[in-house]
Amino acid sequence: MATASGAFKSREDHRKQLELEEARKAGLAPAELDEDGKEINPHIPQYMSSAPWYLNAERPSLKHQRNWKSDPNYTKSWYDRGAKIYQADKYRKGACENCGAMSHDTRSCMERPRKLGAKWTGKHIAPDEKIEQFELDYDGKRDRWNGYDAASYAHVIERYEARDEARRKFLKEQQLKKLEEKNNKDDKEGGDSDNEDCEDALKVDEAKVDESKQMDFAKVEKRVRTTGGGSTGTVRNLRIREDTAKYLLNLDVNSAHYDPKTRSMREDPLPDMDPNEKFYAGDNQNRVSGQALEFKQLNIHAWEAFDKGHDVHMQAAPSQAEMLYKNFKINKEKLKVQTKDDVMEKYGNAASDDTLPRELLLGQSEKEVEYDRAGRIVKGQEMSLPRSKYEEDVYINNHTTVWGSWWKDHQWGYKCCKQTIRNSYCTGAAGIEAAEASAGLMKANIARKEAAEDTHVPVEEKRLATWGTEVPEDLILDQKRLTEAIKKEEEKRREEKDERKRKYNVKYNDEVTPEEMEAYRMKRVHQDDPMKDFLH
């Protein structure tokens, strides 16, 4: 068993600790205090980061859980490697017996063991090393690169550059050697030549050396899929590092979109650039050029053939679809040539080298034509009338004229019967007389209607009856009294709607005058009136 005080060394210590805890629970012994001098609650488990709310604990119990923030005293610096602080002239007491430095003892000395140490010779005393103590935080203790000197990587770069330079030099020597052997071989076969030619042959231009072999592409270990589980092989990375990435050709945010997942840029990033100087014109350029365009046309032909009833499928039978497409192109070319030959045979070919006939070239012929003084043709050549592509002088439905030979009131018709209905049967002269009689009758009816509308018949105005009957002729109403009666009727109706406007002294008169009766009749709401909802 272990407590907050740590592990026990013996059974006696364990027994004493148990007695002390029992005494503290009974209140006979003082409570245990923490590092800050505050009492530790024995009911709170010491491994908990936050105490329950019912224990009234103000803070967690463990020290490393009280302060989660890093201590400002922590540092990220590292040891100063190889730094010396003091160079002694003679051996000092307590120093290393081997080298004479005070920073370590003899057992920890990293120098080569001397035959006679510095303690006995007093010579070649090693300087004291700089000893530092750092208090690192949690991240500092686990930082793999803590204390790494970036300047030390320059040695790695120099080593790789030296290796690459040696490789290029070796490759160039091999190329020069092969070229010299080839030149010597040509000289032996062709005989002796001038000294100048020999000197020029030995001078090999650096441009003749194949640069692709000098690049020495980096070797990449790539796992190749096989049926047996795969094997590791060496594959060269053939991407040219000097090429500019497609997404760096145009840095405008509104330019062609680049999809990083598929590494595709369909549109042209530089549409305004000269096509002769353009190296990359977008991925869509590959879709409309080369074999991609031919494959696209093959697919379109297969779809159209399938829609027209042919049993062809590009994925199921690609060879059959390709053969049909080839036959289609051959037949199409034959049809085009045949059509061209027919047109040239019928109308001739103005671009050919064949000479035209003399009568056509000079406009002369053996036919005799006679003209009058006005220039009209009298004899020898008949005037050819232009003919239409439609049928002419074809009469249908007993008509003697064609449609469109008669025009009236913005309508076309037949002149023989004056009908404006196309494809109607011809009625002849009887139809013309009937149409004229019908038109005359219609005009007479229209004139009669207009005359009836012009004569206005006055309508007698009927007044409302006073006592429910028709108004007699001898009844005379005073307009002034009628106006006053209407006002009183309106005030009465307002009082009926709102009792607050009714006065205390109300006088009723049983005598009803004709004017008051007329005002009541005028203001009364008729239940049968369809416009009663819109009154007042």
Coordinates of C-alpha atoms in Angstrom, one line a residue:
M1 CA 0.0 0.0 0.0
A2 CA 1.2 3.5 -0.8
T3 CA 0.1 6.9 0.5
A4 CA 0.7 10.5 -0.5
S5 CA 4.0 10.4 1.6
G6 CA 5.5 7.8 -0.8
A7 CA 6.7 4.2 -0.5
F8 CA 7.5 2.6 2.8
K9 CA 10.9 1.3 3.7
S10 CA 9.8 -1.3 6.3
R11 CA 6.8 -2.7 8.1
E12 CA 7.4 -0.5 11.0
D13 CA 7.0 2.6 8.9
H14 CA 3.8 1.2 7.4
R15 CA 2.3 0.5 10.8
K16 CA 3.2 4.0 12.0
Q17 CA 1.6 5.6 9.0
L18 CA -1.6 3.6 9.4
E19 CA -1.8 4.7 13.1
L20 CA -1.2 8.3 12.1
E21 CA -4.1 8.2 9.6
E22 CA -6.5 6.7 12.1
A23 CA -5.6 9.4 14.6
R24 CA -6.2 12.1 12.0
K25 CA -9.6 10.7 11.2
A26 CA -10.5 10.7 14.9
G27 CA -9.3 14.2 15.3
L28 CA -6.5 13.3 17.8
A29 CA -3.7 14.2 15.4
P30 CA -3.1 17.3 13.3
A31 CA -4.1 17.2 9.6
E32 CA -1.6 16.7 6.9
L33 CA -0.5 19.8 5.1
D34 CA 0.5 20.3 1.5
E35 CA 3.4 22.3 0.1
D36 CA 1.4 25.6 0.4
G37 CA 0.7 24.9 4.1
K38 CA -3.0 24.1 3.5
E39 CA -4.8 21.2 4.9
I40 CA -5.3 18.2 2.6
N41 CA -8.8 16.8 2.5
P42 CA -8.4 13.0 3.0
H43 CA -11.8 12.3 1.3
I44 CA -10.6 13.6 -2.0
P45 CA -8.7 11.1 -4.1
Q46 CA -5.2 12.4 -4.7
Y47 CA -5.2 11.3 -8.4
M48 CA -8.2 13.5 -9.4
S49 CA -7.6 16.6 -11.5
S50 CA -10.9 18.3 -10.3
A51 CA -12.7 17.5 -7.1
P52 CA -16.5 16.8 -6.9
W53 CA -18.7 19.8 -6.2
Y54 CA -20.0 18.3 -2.9
L55 CA -16.5 18.2 -1.3
N56 CA -16.1 22.0 -1.4
A57 CA -12.6 21.7 -2.7
E58 CA -11.1 24.9 -4.1
R59 CA -8.4 23.3 -6.2
P60 CA -7.1 20.0 -7.6
S61 CA -4.8 18.0 -5.4
L62 CA -1.8 17.1 -7.5
K63 CA 0.9 19.6 -8.2
H64 CA 1.3 19.0 -11.9
Q65 CA -2.4 19.4 -12.4
R66 CA -2.7 22.8 -10.6
N67 CA -0.8 24.8 -13.2
W68 CA -1.3 23.8 -16.8
K69 CA 0.5 26.8 -18.2
S70 CA 4.2 26.5 -18.8
D71 CA 6.5 28.1 -16.3
P72 CA 8.1 31.3 -17.6
N73 CA 11.4 30.1 -16.2
Y74 CA 11.5 27.4 -18.8
T75 CA 13.8 28.0 -21.7
K76 CA 14.2 26.7 -25.2
S77 CA 17.9 27.2 -25.4
W78 CA 20.4 24.4 -25.7
Y79 CA 23.9 23.5 -24.7
D80 CA 26.8 25.4 -26.2
R81 CA 28.7 22.6 -27.7
G82 CA 32.4 22.7 -27.4
A83 CA 32.5 26.0 -25.5
K84 CA 35.4 26.5 -23.2
I85 CA 35.5 28.9 -20.2
Y86 CA 38.9 28.8 -18.7
Q87 CA 42.4 27.6 -19.6
A88 CA 44.5 26.7 -16.6
D89 CA 48.4 26.8 -16.5
K90 CA 48.9 24.2 -13.9
Y91 CA 47.1 21.3 -12.3
R92 CA 44.4 22.1 -9.7
K93 CA 43.2 20.0 -6.9
G94 CA 40.0 18.1 -7.7
A95 CA 40.6 18.3 -11.5
C96 CA 40.6 15.4 -13.9
E97 CA 43.8 13.4 -13.4
N98 CA 44.0 12.6 -17.1
C99 CA 43.5 16.0 -18.8
G100 CA 43.4 18.5 -15.9
A101 CA 40.0 20.0 -16.6
M102 CA 37.8 20.9 -13.6
S103 CA 34.5 20.3 -15.4
H104 CA 34.6 16.5 -15.0
D105 CA 36.3 13.7 -13.1
T106 CA 38.7 11.0 -14.3
R107 CA 36.1 8.4 -14.9
S108 CA 34.0 10.8 -17.2
C109 CA 37.0 12.0 -19.2
M110 CA 36.4 11.7 -22.9
E111 CA 40.0 12.4 -23.9
R112 CA 42.5 9.6 -24.9
P113 CA 44.1 8.1 -21.7
R114 CA 47.6 9.5 -21.4
K115 CA 50.6 7.5 -20.4
L116 CA 51.2 10.1 -17.6
G117 CA 48.2 12.2 -16.7
A118 CA 48.2 15.9 -16.3
K119 CA 48.3 15.5 -12.5
W120 CA 51.8 14.1 -12.6
T121 CA 53.2 16.0 -15.6
G122 CA 51.5 19.4 -15.2
K123 CA 51.6 19.9 -18.9
H124 CA 48.9 20.2 -21.6
I125 CA 46.2 21.1 -19.2
A126 CA 42.8 20.9 -21.0
P127 CA 40.5 23.9 -20.8
D128 CA 37.4 23.7 -18.6
E129 CA 34.1 23.0 -20.6
K130 CA 31.1 25.2 -20.2
I131 CA 28.5 23.4 -18.1
E132 CA 24.9 24.6 -18.3
Q133 CA 21.8 23.5 -16.6
F134 CA 18.4 24.0 -18.4
E135 CA 15.0 23.6 -16.9
L136 CA 13.0 22.3 -20.0
D137 CA 9.3 22.2 -20.2
Y138 CA 7.2 19.2 -21.4
D139 CA 7.6 20.1 -25.1
G140 CA 11.3 21.0 -24.7
K141 CA 12.2 17.6 -23.3
R142 CA 10.5 15.8 -26.2
D143 CA 11.7 18.1 -29.0
R144 CA 13.8 15.9 -31.5
W145 CA 15.3 19.0 -33.1
N146 CA 16.2 20.9 -30.0
G147 CA 19.7 22.2 -30.3
Y148 CA 20.0 21.3 -34.0
D149 CA 22.3 23.6 -35.9
A150 CA 20.9 24.4 -39.4
A151 CA 24.4 25.5 -40.6
S152 CA 25.6 21.9 -40.3
Y153 CA 23.4 20.9 -43.2
A154 CA 25.7 22.9 -45.6
H155 CA 28.2 20.1 -45.4
V156 CA 25.5 17.6 -46.7
I157 CA 24.7 20.0 -49.6
E158 CA 28.4 20.3 -50.5
R159 CA 28.9 16.6 -50.4
Y160 CA 25.9 16.0 -52.8
E161 CA 27.0 18.8 -55.1
A162 CA 30.5 17.3 -55.3
R163 CA 29.0 13.9 -56.1
D164 CA 26.8 15.3 -58.9
E165 CA 29.7 17.3 -60.4
A166 CA 31.9 14.1 -60.4
R167 CA 29.1 12.2 -62.1
R168 CA 28.6 14.9 -64.8
K169 CA 32.3 15.0 -65.4
F170 CA 32.5 11.2 -65.8
L171 CA 29.6 11.1 -68.2
K172 CA 31.0 13.9 -70.3
E173 CA 34.4 12.1 -70.5
Q174 CA 32.6 8.9 -71.6
Q175 CA 30.7 10.8 -74.4
L176 CA 33.9 12.5 -75.6
K177 CA 35.6 9.2 -75.7
K178 CA 32.9 7.6 -77.8
L179 CA 32.9 10.5 -80.2
E180 CA 36.6 10.4 -80.6
E181 CA 36.5 6.6 -81.3
K182 CA 33.7 7.3 -83.9
N183 CA 35.7 10.0 -85.6
N184 CA 38.9 7.8 -85.7
K185 CA 36.8 5.0 -87.2
D186 CA 35.4 7.3 -89.9
D187 CA 38.9 8.6 -90.7
K188 CA 40.2 5.1 -91.3
E189 CA 37.4 4.2 -93.6
G190 CA 37.5 7.4 -95.6
G191 CA 41.2 7.7 -95.9
D192 CA 43.5 10.4 -94.8
S193 CA 42.1 13.9 -94.7
D194 CA 43.5 17.4 -94.2
N195 CA 45.0 18.3 -90.9
E196 CA 42.3 21.0 -90.4
D197 CA 39.5 18.4 -90.7
C198 CA 41.2 16.2 -88.1
E199 CA 41.5 19.1 -85.7
D200 CA 37.9 20.0 -86.2
A201 CA 36.7 16.5 -85.6
L202 CA 38.6 16.2 -82.3
K203 CA 36.9 19.5 -81.1
V204 CA 33.7 18.2 -79.8
D205 CA 31.1 20.8 -78.9
E206 CA 29.4 20.4 -75.5
A207 CA 26.1 20.8 -77.3
K208 CA 26.7 17.5 -79.0
V209 CA 26.7 15.7 -75.7
D210 CA 23.3 14.3 -74.9
E211 CA 22.0 16.4 -71.9
S212 CA 19.4 13.9 -71.1
K213 CA 22.0 11.4 -69.9
Q214 CA 23.7 14.1 -67.8
M215 CA 20.6 14.8 -65.8
D216 CA 20.7 11.4 -64.0
F217 CA 17.1 11.3 -62.9
A218 CA 16.6 10.5 -59.3
K219 CA 15.8 6.8 -58.6
V220 CA 12.5 6.2 -56.8
E221 CA 11.8 2.9 -55.1
K222 CA 8.2 2.1 -56.2
R223 CA 6.2 -1.0 -55.3
V224 CA 5.0 -2.7 -58.4
R225 CA 1.7 -4.7 -58.2
T226 CA 2.0 -8.4 -59.0
T227 CA -0.1 -11.5 -58.4
G228 CA 2.4 -12.7 -55.8
G229 CA 2.0 -9.7 -53.6
G230 CA 4.2 -7.2 -55.3
S231 CA 7.9 -6.6 -55.6
T232 CA 10.1 -3.5 -55.2
G233 CA 11.7 -2.2 -58.3
T234 CA 13.6 0.9 -59.3
V235 CA 11.6 3.4 -61.4
R236 CA 13.1 6.7 -62.7
N237 CA 11.2 9.9 -62.2
L238 CA 11.1 11.4 -65.7
R239 CA 9.4 14.7 -64.8
I240 CA 11.5 17.6 -65.9
R241 CA 12.0 19.8 -62.9
E242 CA 12.6 23.0 -65.0
D243 CA 9.1 23.0 -66.3
T244 CA 6.8 25.6 -64.7
A245 CA 3.8 24.1 -63.0
K246 CA 0.5 24.7 -64.8
Y247 CA -1.1 26.5 -61.7
L248 CA 1.8 29.0 -61.7
L249 CA 1.4 30.1 -65.3
N250 CA -1.3 32.7 -64.4
L251 CA -1.5 33.7 -60.7
D252 CA -4.8 35.7 -61.3
V253 CA -7.5 34.3 -59.0
N254 CA -10.1 34.7 -61.8
S255 CA -8.0 32.7 -64.4
A256 CA -8.5 29.0 -65.2
H257 CA -9.5 26.8 -62.3
Y258 CA -7.0 24.2 -61.1
D259 CA -8.3 21.1 -59.4
P260 CA -5.6 19.9 -57.0
K261 CA -7.2 16.5 -56.5
T262 CA -7.1 15.4 -60.2
R263 CA -4.2 17.9 -61.1
S264 CA -6.3 19.1 -64.0
M265 CA -6.7 22.6 -65.5
R266 CA -9.3 22.3 -68.3
E267 CA -9.3 25.9 -69.5
D268 CA -6.4 27.9 -71.0
P269 CA -4.6 29.8 -68.3
L270 CA -3.2 32.3 -70.9
P271 CA -5.9 32.8 -73.5
D272 CA -4.4 36.1 -74.7
M273 CA -0.9 34.8 -75.4
D274 CA 0.4 34.1 -78.9
P275 CA -0.4 30.5 -79.8
N276 CA 3.1 30.0 -81.4
E277 CA 4.8 30.9 -78.1
K278 CA 2.3 29.0 -75.9
F279 CA 3.6 25.8 -74.3
Y280 CA 0.5 24.8 -72.4
A281 CA -3.1 25.6 -73.6
G282 CA -5.2 23.6 -71.0
D283 CA -6.2 20.0 -70.7
N284 CA -9.2 20.5 -73.1
Q285 CA -6.7 21.0 -75.9
N286 CA -5.8 17.3 -75.7
R287 CA -9.5 16.4 -76.0
V288 CA -9.9 18.1 -79.3
S289 CA -6.7 17.1 -81.0
G290 CA -5.0 13.8 -82.0
Q291 CA -6.5 10.4 -81.4
A292 CA -8.8 11.8 -78.7
L293 CA -10.8 13.6 -81.3
E294 CA -11.0 10.5 -83.5
F295 CA -12.2 8.4 -80.5
K296 CA -14.8 11.0 -79.7
Q297 CA -16.1 10.9 -83.3
L298 CA -16.2 7.1 -83.2
N299 CA -18.3 7.2 -80.0
I300 CA -20.7 9.7 -81.6
H301 CA -21.1 7.5 -84.7
A302 CA -21.8 4.5 -82.6
W303 CA -24.5 6.4 -80.7
E304 CA -26.2 7.7 -83.8
A305 CA -26.1 4.3 -85.5
F306 CA -27.7 2.7 -82.4
D307 CA -30.5 5.4 -82.4
K308 CA -31.1 4.6 -86.1
G309 CA -31.6 0.9 -85.4
H310 CA -28.2 -0.6 -86.0
D311 CA -27.1 -3.2 -83.4
V312 CA -23.7 -1.6 -82.5
H313 CA -22.2 -0.9 -79.1
M314 CA -18.9 0.7 -78.5
Q315 CA -18.1 -1.0 -75.2
A316 CA -19.5 -4.4 -76.0
A317 CA -18.1 -4.8 -79.5
P318 CA -15.4 -2.1 -80.1
S319 CA -13.9 -3.8 -83.2
Q320 CA -17.3 -4.0 -84.9
A321 CA -18.0 -0.3 -84.1
E322 CA -14.6 0.7 -85.5
M323 CA -15.1 -1.4 -88.7
L324 CA -18.6 0.2 -89.3
Y325 CA -17.2 3.6 -88.8
K326 CA -14.4 3.0 -91.4
N327 CA -17.0 1.7 -93.9
F328 CA -19.1 4.7 -93.2
K329 CA -16.2 7.1 -93.9
I330 CA -15.4 5.3 -97.1
N331 CA -19.0 5.4 -98.4
K332 CA -19.3 9.0 -97.4
E333 CA -16.2 9.9 -99.4
K334 CA -17.5 8.0 -102.4
L335 CA -20.9 9.8 -102.2
K336 CA -19.1 13.2 -102.0
V337 CA -17.0 12.4 -105.1
Q338 CA -20.1 11.2 -107.0
T339 CA -22.1 14.3 -106.1
K340 CA -19.2 16.5 -107.2
D341 CA -18.9 14.7 -110.5
D342 CA -22.6 15.0 -111.2
V343 CA -22.6 18.7 -110.5
M344 CA -19.6 19.3 -112.8
E345 CA -21.1 17.1 -115.5
K346 CA -24.3 19.2 -115.4
Y347 CA -22.9 22.7 -115.0
G348 CA -19.3 22.3 -116.1
N349 CA -16.1 23.2 -114.3
A350 CA -15.0 26.8 -114.7
A351 CA -11.7 25.9 -112.9
S352 CA -10.6 23.3 -115.5
D353 CA -8.1 24.0 -118.3
D354 CA -10.5 22.9 -121.0
T355 CA -11.2 25.6 -123.6
L356 CA -14.8 26.8 -124.0
P357 CA -16.6 26.5 -127.3
R358 CA -16.2 29.5 -129.7
E359 CA -19.9 30.2 -129.9
L360 CA -20.1 30.4 -126.1
L361 CA -16.9 32.4 -125.7
L362 CA -17.7 35.1 -128.3
G363 CA -21.5 34.9 -128.0
Q364 CA -21.9 33.9 -131.7
S365 CA -24.1 31.2 -133.3
E366 CA -25.6 30.2 -136.7
K367 CA -29.2 31.1 -135.7
E368 CA -30.8 34.0 -137.7
V369 CA -32.7 36.5 -135.6
E370 CA -34.7 39.4 -137.1
Y371 CA -35.3 42.7 -135.1
D372 CA -37.6 45.7 -135.7
R373 CA -36.7 49.4 -135.4
A374 CA -37.5 49.4 -131.7
G375 CA -35.2 46.5 -131.0
R376 CA -37.9 43.9 -130.5
I377 CA -37.4 40.3 -131.8
V378 CA -39.7 39.8 -134.8
K379 CA -38.5 36.4 -136.1
G380 CA -35.9 33.8 -135.3
Q381 CA -36.0 33.4 -131.6
E382 CA -39.0 32.9 -129.3
M383 CA -39.2 34.8 -126.0
S384 CA -38.8 32.3 -123.2
L385 CA -41.0 33.0 -120.2
P386 CA -39.7 32.4 -116.8
R387 CA -41.4 29.4 -115.2
S388 CA -42.0 28.8 -111.6
K389 CA -41.3 25.7 -109.6
Y390 CA -45.0 25.4 -108.7
E391 CA -47.6 24.0 -111.1
E392 CA -49.1 26.6 -113.4
D393 CA -52.5 26.7 -115.1
V394 CA -53.9 23.9 -113.0
Y395 CA -57.6 24.4 -112.3
I396 CA -59.4 22.5 -109.5
N397 CA -63.1 22.2 -108.4
N398 CA -64.6 23.4 -111.7
H399 CA -62.8 26.8 -111.5
T400 CA -61.7 28.5 -114.7
T401 CA -59.1 30.7 -112.9
V402 CA -56.4 30.0 -110.4
W403 CA -56.3 31.0 -106.8
G404 CA -55.1 34.5 -106.3
S405 CA -56.5 35.9 -109.6
W406 CA -59.0 38.1 -107.7
W407 CA -58.4 40.6 -104.8
K408 CA -61.0 42.5 -102.7
D409 CA -61.0 43.9 -99.2
H410 CA -57.5 42.6 -98.5
Q411 CA -58.4 39.0 -99.4
W412 CA -57.4 36.8 -102.3
G413 CA -59.9 34.7 -104.2
Y414 CA -61.0 33.2 -107.5
K415 CA -61.9 35.6 -110.3
C416 CA -64.4 33.2 -111.9
C417 CA -66.8 33.1 -108.9
K418 CA -65.4 35.8 -106.7
Q419 CA -65.0 33.4 -103.7
T420 CA -62.4 34.1 -101.0
I421 CA -62.4 30.6 -99.6
R422 CA -59.6 28.4 -101.0
N423 CA -60.3 25.0 -102.4
S424 CA -64.0 25.8 -102.6
Y425 CA -66.3 24.6 -105.4
C426 CA -66.9 27.1 -108.2
T427 CA -70.5 28.5 -108.3
G428 CA -70.0 30.7 -111.5
A429 CA -72.3 33.7 -112.2
A430 CA -75.0 32.5 -109.9
G431 CA -72.6 32.6 -107.0
I432 CA -71.6 36.1 -107.9
E433 CA -75.2 37.3 -107.9
A434 CA -75.9 35.6 -104.6
A435 CA -72.8 37.1 -103.0
E436 CA -73.8 40.6 -104.2
A437 CA -77.4 40.2 -102.9
S438 CA -76.1 39.0 -99.6
A439 CA -73.7 41.9 -99.4
G440 CA -76.6 44.4 -100.2
L441 CA -78.8 42.8 -97.5
M442 CA -76.0 43.0 -94.9
K443 CA -75.5 46.7 -95.7
A444 CA -79.2 47.5 -95.4
N445 CA -79.3 45.7 -92.0
I446 CA -76.3 47.7 -90.8
A447 CA -77.8 51.0 -91.9
R448 CA -81.1 50.1 -90.1
K449 CA -79.3 49.3 -86.9
E450 CA -77.3 52.5 -87.0
A451 CA -80.5 54.6 -87.6
A452 CA -82.2 52.9 -84.6
E453 CA -79.2 53.7 -82.4
D454 CA -79.3 57.4 -83.4
T455 CA -83.0 57.9 -82.3
H456 CA -82.9 58.2 -78.5
V457 CA -86.2 57.4 -76.7
P458 CA -86.5 59.4 -73.4
V459 CA -87.1 57.2 -70.4
E460 CA -89.5 58.5 -67.8
E461 CA -88.0 58.9 -64.4
K462 CA -90.0 57.2 -61.7
R463 CA -89.8 58.6 -58.3
L464 CA -90.2 56.6 -55.1
A465 CA -93.6 56.5 -53.7
T466 CA -94.2 58.3 -50.4
W467 CA -96.6 55.7 -48.8
G468 CA -95.6 52.6 -50.8
T469 CA -97.7 53.4 -53.9
E470 CA -96.8 55.3 -57.1
V471 CA -96.2 59.0 -56.7
P472 CA -99.3 60.9 -57.7
E473 CA -99.0 63.7 -60.1
D474 CA -100.3 66.3 -57.7
L475 CA -97.7 65.6 -55.0
I476 CA -95.3 68.5 -54.6
L477 CA -92.2 68.2 -52.3
D478 CA -90.4 71.2 -51.0
Q479 CA -86.7 70.8 -51.7
K480 CA -85.6 72.8 -48.7
R481 CA -87.7 70.8 -46.3
L482 CA -86.6 67.6 -48.0
T483 CA -82.9 68.6 -47.4
E484 CA -83.6 69.2 -43.7
A485 CA -85.5 65.9 -43.4
I486 CA -82.6 64.1 -44.9
K487 CA -80.2 65.7 -42.4
K488 CA -82.5 64.8 -39.5
E489 CA -82.7 61.2 -40.8
E490 CA -78.9 60.9 -40.9
E491 CA -78.5 62.3 -37.3
K492 CA -81.1 59.8 -36.1
R493 CA -79.3 56.9 -37.7
R494 CA -76.0 58.1 -36.1
E495 CA -77.7 58.2 -32.7
E496 CA -79.0 54.7 -33.2
K497 CA -75.5 53.5 -33.9
D498 CA -73.8 55.2 -31.0
E499 CA -75.9 55.8 -27.8
R500 CA -73.3 58.2 -26.4
K501 CA -74.3 60.8 -28.9
R502 CA -78.0 60.7 -27.9
K503 CA -79.1 63.7 -25.9
Y504 CA -81.0 63.7 -22.6
N505 CA -83.9 65.9 -23.8
V506 CA -85.4 64.0 -26.7
K507 CA -88.7 65.3 -28.2
Y508 CA -90.7 63.0 -30.4
N509 CA -93.2 64.2 -32.9
D510 CA -95.8 61.9 -34.2
E511 CA -96.6 64.1 -37.2
V512 CA -94.8 62.8 -40.4
T513 CA -94.5 65.2 -43.3
P514 CA -94.2 64.0 -46.9
E515 CA -90.6 65.3 -47.0
E516 CA -89.7 63.3 -43.9
M517 CA -91.3 60.2 -45.4
E518 CA -89.4 60.7 -48.6
A519 CA -86.1 61.1 -46.7
Y520 CA -86.8 57.9 -44.8
R521 CA -87.5 56.1 -48.1
M522 CA -84.3 57.4 -49.5
K523 CA -82.1 56.4 -46.5
R524 CA -83.7 53.0 -46.0
V525 CA -81.6 49.9 -46.7
H526 CA -83.3 47.5 -49.1
Q527 CA -82.5 43.9 -48.3
D528 CA -82.9 42.9 -52.0
D529 CA -80.4 45.5 -53.1
P530 CA -77.2 43.8 -54.3
M531 CA -75.2 47.0 -53.6
K532 CA -76.4 47.3 -50.0
D533 CA -73.0 46.3 -48.5
F534 CA -71.4 49.3 -50.2
L535 CA -73.8 52.0 -48.8
H536 CA -72.1 54.2 -46.2

